[in-house]
């Protein structure tokens, strides 16, 4: 009997021609995420990937595997040779363990997937055999409609027996949808936006704006912690840190007070756009959410969007705050996000922001600013760190 983690791949299985590339990518990501944790062979067979367990570290393995996008379910399983004696032994072992963990379970159902079409019994017949074995050895009953647990039997060249399917995040392996530059603030939204796009296979690097010395070094540390949370899903992250204070001072001097925020936003977007061009990002990602604040009205978004020709992903655009908070809590960024540190945007916050900016109006307000040299200067002074 060999313990393995059986990994279901969901939509990865559907990827047709690209399937092989996706699978290789996924296996590479699994290897990377399991670095430093003992495990045996990693292999794939008929649409699933398997990781052999070699010591008593299943919980650690499961936690790491949950952070690999492309995996839909993790099933801690027993693998045996496909013959009746070994299969029976595996069933006894797995059901015994399950009932020790869940003494409240009273009913079960057998569910066989017969990948080996040459096996002499049909799925139904195998289910009946499994049912018989469990009924004879344990104090539980069959319930085909609403069982407390399933006894799964994946019958292939080898056979895998399990009762538990642990939900992972699904999605697509890292980098299968290009590189994205995430505008990461210290708030709740942008880490969630990064997570959602990383889940769709976008490889993420982060761009953060601060207003040092108005914002503190500890505020920046907080944002780096958020970046490292994203790195736990998407692998190594480049963290670009730009001081936007010189630009804010210029805007404050030369543009109308009620347009401070929206003009700063346009500078953030211009800097992101230039960085994306210089460093080969396919997309820019923000945590913008329609109507949440003044700069995220239809007019605000339009005016911000007008300074970039890159594809801008705003995965939170139509979500409610409660749903965003749910995801932030689930992925572990919420507690960090709500730490009360200053944010660069609050340094020169207008009392009555313009809620209906237009592109022409804002361009007029920006006419005294030397946009190109402000952008170039900010990027020239940018600091880059790598976050593992
Ligand atoms: P968040 O929770 O992400 O801070 P928010 O609701 O506070 O979002 P805004 O502050 O209006 O929204 O920012 C909208 C988006 O602009 C953010 O989600 C982020 O992508 C980007 N952004 C805002 N401030 C910064 C910053 N200091 N550095 C980098 N990006 C920023
Ligand atoms: Mg913010």
PDB file of C-alpha atoms in Angstrom, residues 62-289:
ATOM      1  CA  UNK A  62      -2.130  19.466   1.504  1.00  0.00           C
ATOM      2  CA  UNK A  63      -1.536  23.070   2.578  1.00  0.00           C
ATOM      3  CA  UNK A  64       1.164  23.556  -0.030  1.00  0.00           C
ATOM      4  CA  UNK A  65      -0.833  21.829  -2.752  1.00  0.00           C
ATOM      5  CA  UNK A  66      -3.807  24.106  -2.058  1.00  0.00           C
ATOM      6  CA  UNK A  67      -1.592  26.968  -3.205  1.00  0.00           C
ATOM      7  CA  UNK A  68      -1.014  25.484  -6.648  1.00  0.00           C
ATOM      8  CA  UNK A  69      -3.430  26.856  -9.222  1.00  0.00           C
ATOM      9  CA  UNK A  70      -4.819  24.239 -11.589  1.00  0.00           C
ATOM     10  CA  UNK A  71      -5.674  21.776  -8.810  1.00  0.00           C
ATOM     11  CA  UNK A  72      -9.402  21.442  -8.093  1.00  0.00           C
ATOM     12  CA  UNK A  73      -9.460  18.658  -5.514  1.00  0.00           C
ATOM     13  CA  UNK A  74      -6.889  16.933  -3.342  1.00  0.00           C
ATOM     14  CA  UNK A  75      -7.757  13.385  -2.359  1.00  0.00           C
ATOM     15  CA  UNK A  76      -5.511  11.670   0.208  1.00  0.00           C
ATOM     16  CA  UNK A  77      -5.595   8.142  -1.185  1.00  0.00           C
ATOM     17  CA  UNK A  78      -4.209   4.644  -0.866  1.00  0.00           C
ATOM     18  CA  UNK A  79      -2.761   3.213  -4.045  1.00  0.00           C
ATOM     19  CA  UNK A  80      -2.664  -0.545  -4.561  1.00  0.00           C
ATOM     20  CA  UNK A  81      -2.298  -2.975  -7.430  1.00  0.00           C
ATOM     21  CA  UNK A  82      -5.508  -3.580  -9.298  1.00  0.00           C
ATOM     22  CA  UNK A  83      -6.533  -6.944  -7.868  1.00  0.00           C
ATOM     23  CA  UNK A  84      -9.414  -7.862  -5.519  1.00  0.00           C
ATOM     24  CA  UNK A  85      -7.257  -8.743  -2.470  1.00  0.00           C
ATOM     25  CA  UNK A  86      -5.251  -5.532  -2.473  1.00  0.00           C
ATOM     26  CA  UNK A  87      -8.306  -3.400  -3.203  1.00  0.00           C
ATOM     27  CA  UNK A  88     -10.135  -4.947  -0.252  1.00  0.00           C
ATOM     28  CA  UNK A  89      -7.185  -4.298   2.013  1.00  0.00           C
ATOM     29  CA  UNK A  90      -7.068  -0.651   0.908  1.00  0.00           C
ATOM     30  CA  UNK A  91     -10.805  -0.205   1.486  1.00  0.00           C
ATOM     31  CA  UNK A  92     -10.539  -1.603   5.025  1.00  0.00           C
ATOM     32  CA  UNK A  93      -7.622   0.681   5.757  1.00  0.00           C
ATOM     33  CA  UNK A  94      -9.192   3.860   4.362  1.00  0.00           C
ATOM     34  CA  UNK A  95     -12.662   3.334   5.858  1.00  0.00           C
ATOM     35  CA  UNK A  96     -11.174   2.493   9.255  1.00  0.00           C
ATOM     36  CA  UNK A  97      -9.190   5.738   9.222  1.00  0.00           C
ATOM     37  CA  UNK A  98     -12.204   7.740   8.072  1.00  0.00           C
ATOM     38  CA  UNK A  99     -14.434   6.411  10.844  1.00  0.00           C
ATOM     39  CA  UNK A 100     -11.767   7.042  13.466  1.00  0.00           C
ATOM     40  CA  UNK A 101     -11.664  10.637  12.330  1.00  0.00           C
ATOM     41  CA  UNK A 102     -15.454  10.922  11.960  1.00  0.00           C
ATOM     42  CA  UNK A 103     -17.179   8.615  14.472  1.00  0.00           C
ATOM     43  CA  UNK A 104     -20.431  10.455  13.658  1.00  0.00           C
ATOM     44  CA  UNK A 105     -20.557   8.958  10.141  1.00  0.00           C
ATOM     45  CA  UNK A 106     -23.345   6.410   9.876  1.00  0.00           C
ATOM     46  CA  UNK A 107     -23.953   6.033   6.133  1.00  0.00           C
ATOM     47  CA  UNK A 108     -21.854   5.685   2.980  1.00  0.00           C
ATOM     48  CA  UNK A 109     -21.992   5.114  -0.732  1.00  0.00           C
ATOM     49  CA  UNK A 110     -19.440   3.439  -3.011  1.00  0.00           C
ATOM     50  CA  UNK A 111     -18.466   5.294  -6.154  1.00  0.00           C
ATOM     51  CA  UNK A 112     -16.249   3.647  -8.719  1.00  0.00           C
ATOM     52  CA  UNK A 113     -14.633   5.157 -11.758  1.00  0.00           C
ATOM     53  CA  UNK A 114     -13.498   2.341 -14.018  1.00  0.00           C
ATOM     54  CA  UNK A 115     -10.646   3.799 -16.070  1.00  0.00           C
ATOM     55  CA  UNK A 116      -9.311   0.317 -16.855  1.00  0.00           C
ATOM     56  CA  UNK A 117     -11.951  -0.882 -19.276  1.00  0.00           C
ATOM     57  CA  UNK A 118     -10.470  -4.373 -19.343  1.00  0.00           C
ATOM     58  CA  UNK A 119     -11.294  -5.030 -15.689  1.00  0.00           C
ATOM     59  CA  UNK A 120     -13.753  -7.958 -15.625  1.00  0.00           C
ATOM     60  CA  UNK A 121     -16.418  -6.260 -13.422  1.00  0.00           C
ATOM     61  CA  UNK A 122     -18.630  -3.260 -14.260  1.00  0.00           C
ATOM     62  CA  UNK A 123     -18.608  -0.158 -12.061  1.00  0.00           C
ATOM     63  CA  UNK A 124     -21.940  -1.211 -10.590  1.00  0.00           C
ATOM     64  CA  UNK A 125     -20.574  -4.646  -9.700  1.00  0.00           C
ATOM     65  CA  UNK A 126     -17.475  -3.140  -8.132  1.00  0.00           C
ATOM     66  CA  UNK A 127     -19.651  -0.740  -6.098  1.00  0.00           C
ATOM     67  CA  UNK A 128     -21.633  -3.719  -4.834  1.00  0.00           C
ATOM     68  CA  UNK A 129     -18.430  -5.518  -3.822  1.00  0.00           C
ATOM     69  CA  UNK A 130     -17.141  -2.446  -1.987  1.00  0.00           C
ATOM     70  CA  UNK A 131     -20.519  -2.035  -0.290  1.00  0.00           C
ATOM     71  CA  UNK A 132     -20.359  -5.646   0.874  1.00  0.00           C
ATOM     72  CA  UNK A 133     -16.858  -5.267   2.291  1.00  0.00           C
ATOM     73  CA  UNK A 134     -17.742  -2.093   4.223  1.00  0.00           C
ATOM     74  CA  UNK A 135     -21.055  -3.447   5.551  1.00  0.00           C
ATOM     75  CA  UNK A 136     -19.383  -6.627   6.764  1.00  0.00           C
ATOM     76  CA  UNK A 137     -16.559  -4.856   8.615  1.00  0.00           C
ATOM     77  CA  UNK A 138     -17.984  -1.591   9.936  1.00  0.00           C
ATOM     78  CA  UNK A 139     -21.099  -0.395  11.729  1.00  0.00           C
ATOM     79  CA  UNK A 140     -22.438   1.782   8.888  1.00  0.00           C
ATOM     80  CA  UNK A 141     -25.285   1.538   6.380  1.00  0.00           C
ATOM     81  CA  UNK A 142     -25.645   2.314   2.686  1.00  0.00           C
ATOM     82  CA  UNK A 143     -27.430   5.513   1.718  1.00  0.00           C
ATOM     83  CA  UNK A 144     -27.343   6.145  -2.025  1.00  0.00           C
ATOM     84  CA  UNK A 145     -29.048   9.551  -1.841  1.00  0.00           C
ATOM     85  CA  UNK A 146     -27.427  11.448   1.000  1.00  0.00           C
ATOM     86  CA  UNK A 147     -24.489   9.485   2.443  1.00  0.00           C
ATOM     87  CA  UNK A 148     -22.255  10.844   5.219  1.00  0.00           C
ATOM     88  CA  UNK A 149     -19.243   9.780   3.163  1.00  0.00           C
ATOM     89  CA  UNK A 150     -18.285   8.217  -0.147  1.00  0.00           C
ATOM     90  CA  UNK A 151     -15.861   5.375  -0.700  1.00  0.00           C
ATOM     91  CA  UNK A 152     -14.233   6.313  -3.983  1.00  0.00           C
ATOM     92  CA  UNK A 153     -12.493   3.712  -6.090  1.00  0.00           C
ATOM     93  CA  UNK A 154     -10.502   4.909  -9.135  1.00  0.00           C
ATOM     94  CA  UNK A 155      -9.672   1.780 -10.987  1.00  0.00           C
ATOM     95  CA  UNK A 156      -6.826   2.235 -13.459  1.00  0.00           C
ATOM     96  CA  UNK A 157      -3.565   0.374 -14.055  1.00  0.00           C
ATOM     97  CA  UNK A 158      -3.279   0.827 -10.279  1.00  0.00           C
ATOM     98  CA  UNK A 159      -6.258   1.427  -8.028  1.00  0.00           C
ATOM     99  CA  UNK A 160      -6.774   4.421  -5.765  1.00  0.00           C
ATOM    100  CA  UNK A 161      -9.112   4.316  -2.768  1.00  0.00           C
ATOM    101  CA  UNK A 162     -10.163   7.465  -0.877  1.00  0.00           C
ATOM    102  CA  UNK A 163     -13.052   8.995   1.028  1.00  0.00           C
ATOM    103  CA  UNK A 164     -12.088  12.630   1.188  1.00  0.00           C
ATOM    104  CA  UNK A 165     -11.929  15.292  -1.547  1.00  0.00           C
ATOM    105  CA  UNK A 166     -10.413  18.512  -0.257  1.00  0.00           C
ATOM    106  CA  UNK A 167     -11.327  21.566  -2.294  1.00  0.00           C
ATOM    107  CA  UNK A 168      -8.471  23.608  -3.758  1.00  0.00           C
ATOM    108  CA  UNK A 169      -8.744  26.827  -5.783  1.00  0.00           C
ATOM    109  CA  UNK A 170      -8.799  25.456  -9.332  1.00  0.00           C
ATOM    110  CA  UNK A 171      -7.740  27.954 -11.963  1.00  0.00           C
ATOM    111  CA  UNK A 172      -4.847  27.637 -14.371  1.00  0.00           C
ATOM    112  CA  UNK A 173      -1.116  27.103 -13.787  1.00  0.00           C
ATOM    113  CA  UNK A 174       1.086  30.096 -13.237  1.00  0.00           C
ATOM    114  CA  UNK A 175       2.236  31.970 -16.318  1.00  0.00           C
ATOM    115  CA  UNK A 176      -0.078  30.227 -18.770  1.00  0.00           C
ATOM    116  CA  UNK A 177      -1.751  33.621 -19.305  1.00  0.00           C
ATOM    117  CA  UNK A 178       1.219  35.917 -19.518  1.00  0.00           C
ATOM    118  CA  UNK A 179       2.621  38.443 -17.085  1.00  0.00           C
ATOM    119  CA  UNK A 180       0.580  41.030 -15.208  1.00  0.00           C
ATOM    120  CA  UNK A 181       1.646  44.133 -13.322  1.00  0.00           C
ATOM    121  CA  UNK A 182      -0.532  44.492 -10.208  1.00  0.00           C
ATOM    122  CA  UNK A 183      -1.058  47.952  -8.745  1.00  0.00           C
ATOM    123  CA  UNK A 184      -0.824  46.956  -5.115  1.00  0.00           C
ATOM    124  CA  UNK A 185      -1.902  49.396  -2.406  1.00  0.00           C
ATOM    125  CA  UNK A 186      -2.182  48.479   1.262  1.00  0.00           C
ATOM    126  CA  UNK A 187      -5.958  48.105   1.039  1.00  0.00           C
ATOM    127  CA  UNK A 188      -8.280  45.125   0.978  1.00  0.00           C
ATOM    128  CA  UNK A 189      -9.026  45.126  -2.722  1.00  0.00           C
ATOM    129  CA  UNK A 190      -5.814  45.012  -4.689  1.00  0.00           C
ATOM    130  CA  UNK A 191      -4.376  41.808  -3.112  1.00  0.00           C
ATOM    131  CA  UNK A 192      -7.664  40.075  -3.925  1.00  0.00           C
ATOM    132  CA  UNK A 193      -7.472  41.361  -7.509  1.00  0.00           C
ATOM    133  CA  UNK A 194      -3.938  39.955  -7.763  1.00  0.00           C
ATOM    134  CA  UNK A 195      -5.034  36.606  -6.379  1.00  0.00           C
ATOM    135  CA  UNK A 196      -7.938  36.320  -8.820  1.00  0.00           C
ATOM    136  CA  UNK A 197      -5.785  37.031 -11.869  1.00  0.00           C
ATOM    137  CA  UNK A 198      -2.985  34.764 -10.610  1.00  0.00           C
ATOM    138  CA  UNK A 199      -5.629  32.066 -10.357  1.00  0.00           C
ATOM    139  CA  UNK A 200      -6.310  32.502 -14.067  1.00  0.00           C
ATOM    140  CA  UNK A 201      -2.679  31.797 -14.854  1.00  0.00           C
ATOM    141  CA  UNK A 202      -1.316  35.356 -14.890  1.00  0.00           C
ATOM    142  CA  UNK A 203       2.164  35.590 -13.430  1.00  0.00           C
ATOM    143  CA  UNK A 204       2.152  38.567 -11.046  1.00  0.00           C
ATOM    144  CA  UNK A 205       4.616  41.333 -10.160  1.00  0.00           C
ATOM    145  CA  UNK A 206       3.626  44.258  -7.934  1.00  0.00           C
ATOM    146  CA  UNK A 207       3.899  48.018  -8.317  1.00  0.00           C
ATOM    147  CA  UNK A 208       3.405  50.059  -5.166  1.00  0.00           C
ATOM    148  CA  UNK A 209       3.303  53.835  -4.709  1.00  0.00           C
ATOM    149  CA  UNK A 210       4.248  55.474  -1.434  1.00  0.00           C
ATOM    150  CA  UNK A 211       4.692  59.064  -0.308  1.00  0.00           C
ATOM    151  CA  UNK A 212       7.701  58.714   1.960  1.00  0.00           C
ATOM    152  CA  UNK A 213       8.305  60.484   4.407  1.00  0.00           C
ATOM    153  CA  UNK A 214       4.547  61.166   4.673  1.00  0.00           C
ATOM    154  CA  UNK A 215       3.990  57.426   4.579  1.00  0.00           C
ATOM    155  CA  UNK A 216       6.204  55.327   6.832  1.00  0.00           C
ATOM    156  CA  UNK A 217       8.557  52.441   6.191  1.00  0.00           C
ATOM    157  CA  UNK A 218       6.256  50.260   8.246  1.00  0.00           C
ATOM    158  CA  UNK A 219       3.442  51.053   5.837  1.00  0.00           C
ATOM    159  CA  UNK A 220       5.655  49.763   3.040  1.00  0.00           C
ATOM    160  CA  UNK A 221       6.503  46.633   5.051  1.00  0.00           C
ATOM    161  CA  UNK A 222       2.791  45.949   5.315  1.00  0.00           C
ATOM    162  CA  UNK A 223       2.436  46.064   1.530  1.00  0.00           C
ATOM    163  CA  UNK A 224       5.423  43.742   1.156  1.00  0.00           C
ATOM    164  CA  UNK A 225       3.680  41.280   3.451  1.00  0.00           C
ATOM    165  CA  UNK A 226       0.694  41.390   1.104  1.00  0.00           C
ATOM    166  CA  UNK A 227       3.019  40.830  -1.846  1.00  0.00           C
ATOM    167  CA  UNK A 228       4.475  37.782  -0.105  1.00  0.00           C
ATOM    168  CA  UNK A 229       0.940  36.428   0.412  1.00  0.00           C
ATOM    169  CA  UNK A 230       0.471  36.708  -3.336  1.00  0.00           C
ATOM    170  CA  UNK A 231       3.864  35.066  -3.851  1.00  0.00           C
ATOM    171  CA  UNK A 232       2.676  32.049  -1.848  1.00  0.00           C
ATOM    172  CA  UNK A 233       0.278  31.395  -4.726  1.00  0.00           C
ATOM    173  CA  UNK A 234       2.038  32.802  -7.714  1.00  0.00           C
ATOM    174  CA  UNK A 235       5.696  32.183  -6.904  1.00  0.00           C
ATOM    175  CA  UNK A 236       8.459  34.757  -6.755  1.00  0.00           C
ATOM    176  CA  UNK A 237       7.204  38.357  -7.086  1.00  0.00           C
ATOM    177  CA  UNK A 238       9.112  41.466  -8.196  1.00  0.00           C
ATOM    178  CA  UNK A 239       8.138  44.372  -5.975  1.00  0.00           C
ATOM    179  CA  UNK A 240       8.522  47.796  -7.602  1.00  0.00           C
ATOM    180  CA  UNK A 241       8.326  50.654  -5.148  1.00  0.00           C
ATOM    181  CA  UNK A 242       7.837  54.186  -6.468  1.00  0.00           C
ATOM    182  CA  UNK A 243       7.766  57.406  -4.474  1.00  0.00           C
ATOM    183  CA  UNK A 244       4.895  59.433  -5.871  1.00  0.00           C
ATOM    184  CA  UNK A 245       5.335  62.387  -3.486  1.00  0.00           C
ATOM    185  CA  UNK A 246       7.228  64.634  -5.953  1.00  0.00           C
ATOM    186  CA  UNK A 247       4.372  64.146  -8.428  1.00  0.00           C
ATOM    187  CA  UNK A 248       1.722  64.799  -5.786  1.00  0.00           C
ATOM    188  CA  UNK A 249       3.474  68.031  -4.805  1.00  0.00           C
ATOM    189  CA  UNK A 250       3.493  69.174  -8.422  1.00  0.00           C
ATOM    190  CA  UNK A 251      -0.179  68.344  -8.869  1.00  0.00           C
ATOM    191  CA  UNK A 252      -0.975  70.137  -5.636  1.00  0.00           C
ATOM    192  CA  UNK A 253       0.811  73.211  -6.901  1.00  0.00           C
ATOM    193  CA  UNK A 254      -0.419  73.261 -10.482  1.00  0.00           C
ATOM    194  CA  UNK A 255      -3.819  71.538 -10.711  1.00  0.00           C
ATOM    195  CA  UNK A 256      -7.283  72.106  -9.187  1.00  0.00           C
ATOM    196  CA  UNK A 257      -7.654  70.789  -5.646  1.00  0.00           C
ATOM    197  CA  UNK A 258     -10.778  68.723  -6.391  1.00  0.00           C
ATOM    198  CA  UNK A 259      -8.913  66.724  -9.052  1.00  0.00           C
ATOM    199  CA  UNK A 260      -5.918  65.736  -6.935  1.00  0.00           C
ATOM    200  CA  UNK A 261      -6.882  62.078  -6.562  1.00  0.00           C
ATOM    201  CA  UNK A 262      -7.912  61.472 -10.134  1.00  0.00           C
ATOM    202  CA  UNK A 263      -4.788  63.110 -11.543  1.00  0.00           C
ATOM    203  CA  UNK A 264      -2.592  61.066  -9.169  1.00  0.00           C
ATOM    204  CA  UNK A 265      -4.426  57.981 -10.420  1.00  0.00           C
ATOM    205  CA  UNK A 266      -3.574  58.914 -13.986  1.00  0.00           C
ATOM    206  CA  UNK A 267       0.082  59.206 -13.032  1.00  0.00           C
ATOM    207  CA  UNK A 268      -0.013  55.803 -11.369  1.00  0.00           C
ATOM    208  CA  UNK A 269      -1.484  54.374 -14.533  1.00  0.00           C
ATOM    209  CA  UNK A 270       1.058  56.122 -16.762  1.00  0.00           C
ATOM    210  CA  UNK A 271       3.921  54.779 -14.663  1.00  0.00           C
ATOM    211  CA  UNK A 272       2.409  51.296 -14.781  1.00  0.00           C
ATOM    212  CA  UNK A 273       1.987  51.611 -18.529  1.00  0.00           C
ATOM    213  CA  UNK A 274       5.598  52.637 -19.075  1.00  0.00           C
ATOM    214  CA  UNK A 275       6.916  49.925 -16.788  1.00  0.00           C
ATOM    215  CA  UNK A 276       4.758  47.383 -18.602  1.00  0.00           C
ATOM    216  CA  UNK A 277       6.228  48.487 -21.916  1.00  0.00           C
ATOM    217  CA  UNK A 278       9.806  48.473 -20.679  1.00  0.00           C
ATOM    218  CA  UNK A 279       9.593  45.175 -18.846  1.00  0.00           C
ATOM    219  CA  UNK A 280       7.255  43.191 -21.032  1.00  0.00           C
ATOM    220  CA  UNK A 281       4.001  42.897 -19.086  1.00  0.00           C
ATOM    221  CA  UNK A 282       0.925  41.900 -21.084  1.00  0.00           C
ATOM    222  CA  UNK A 283      -1.566  43.379 -18.659  1.00  0.00           C
ATOM    223  CA  UNK A 284      -2.073  45.800 -15.783  1.00  0.00           C
ATOM    224  CA  UNK A 285      -4.238  44.704 -12.832  1.00  0.00           C
ATOM    225  CA  UNK A 286      -6.053  46.947 -10.357  1.00  0.00           C
ATOM    226  CA  UNK A 287      -8.456  46.435  -7.469  1.00  0.00           C
ATOM    227  CA  UNK A 288     -10.863  49.034  -8.812  1.00  0.00           C
ATOM    228  CA  UNK A 289     -14.504  48.433  -8.076  1.00  0.00           C
TER     229      UNK A 289
END
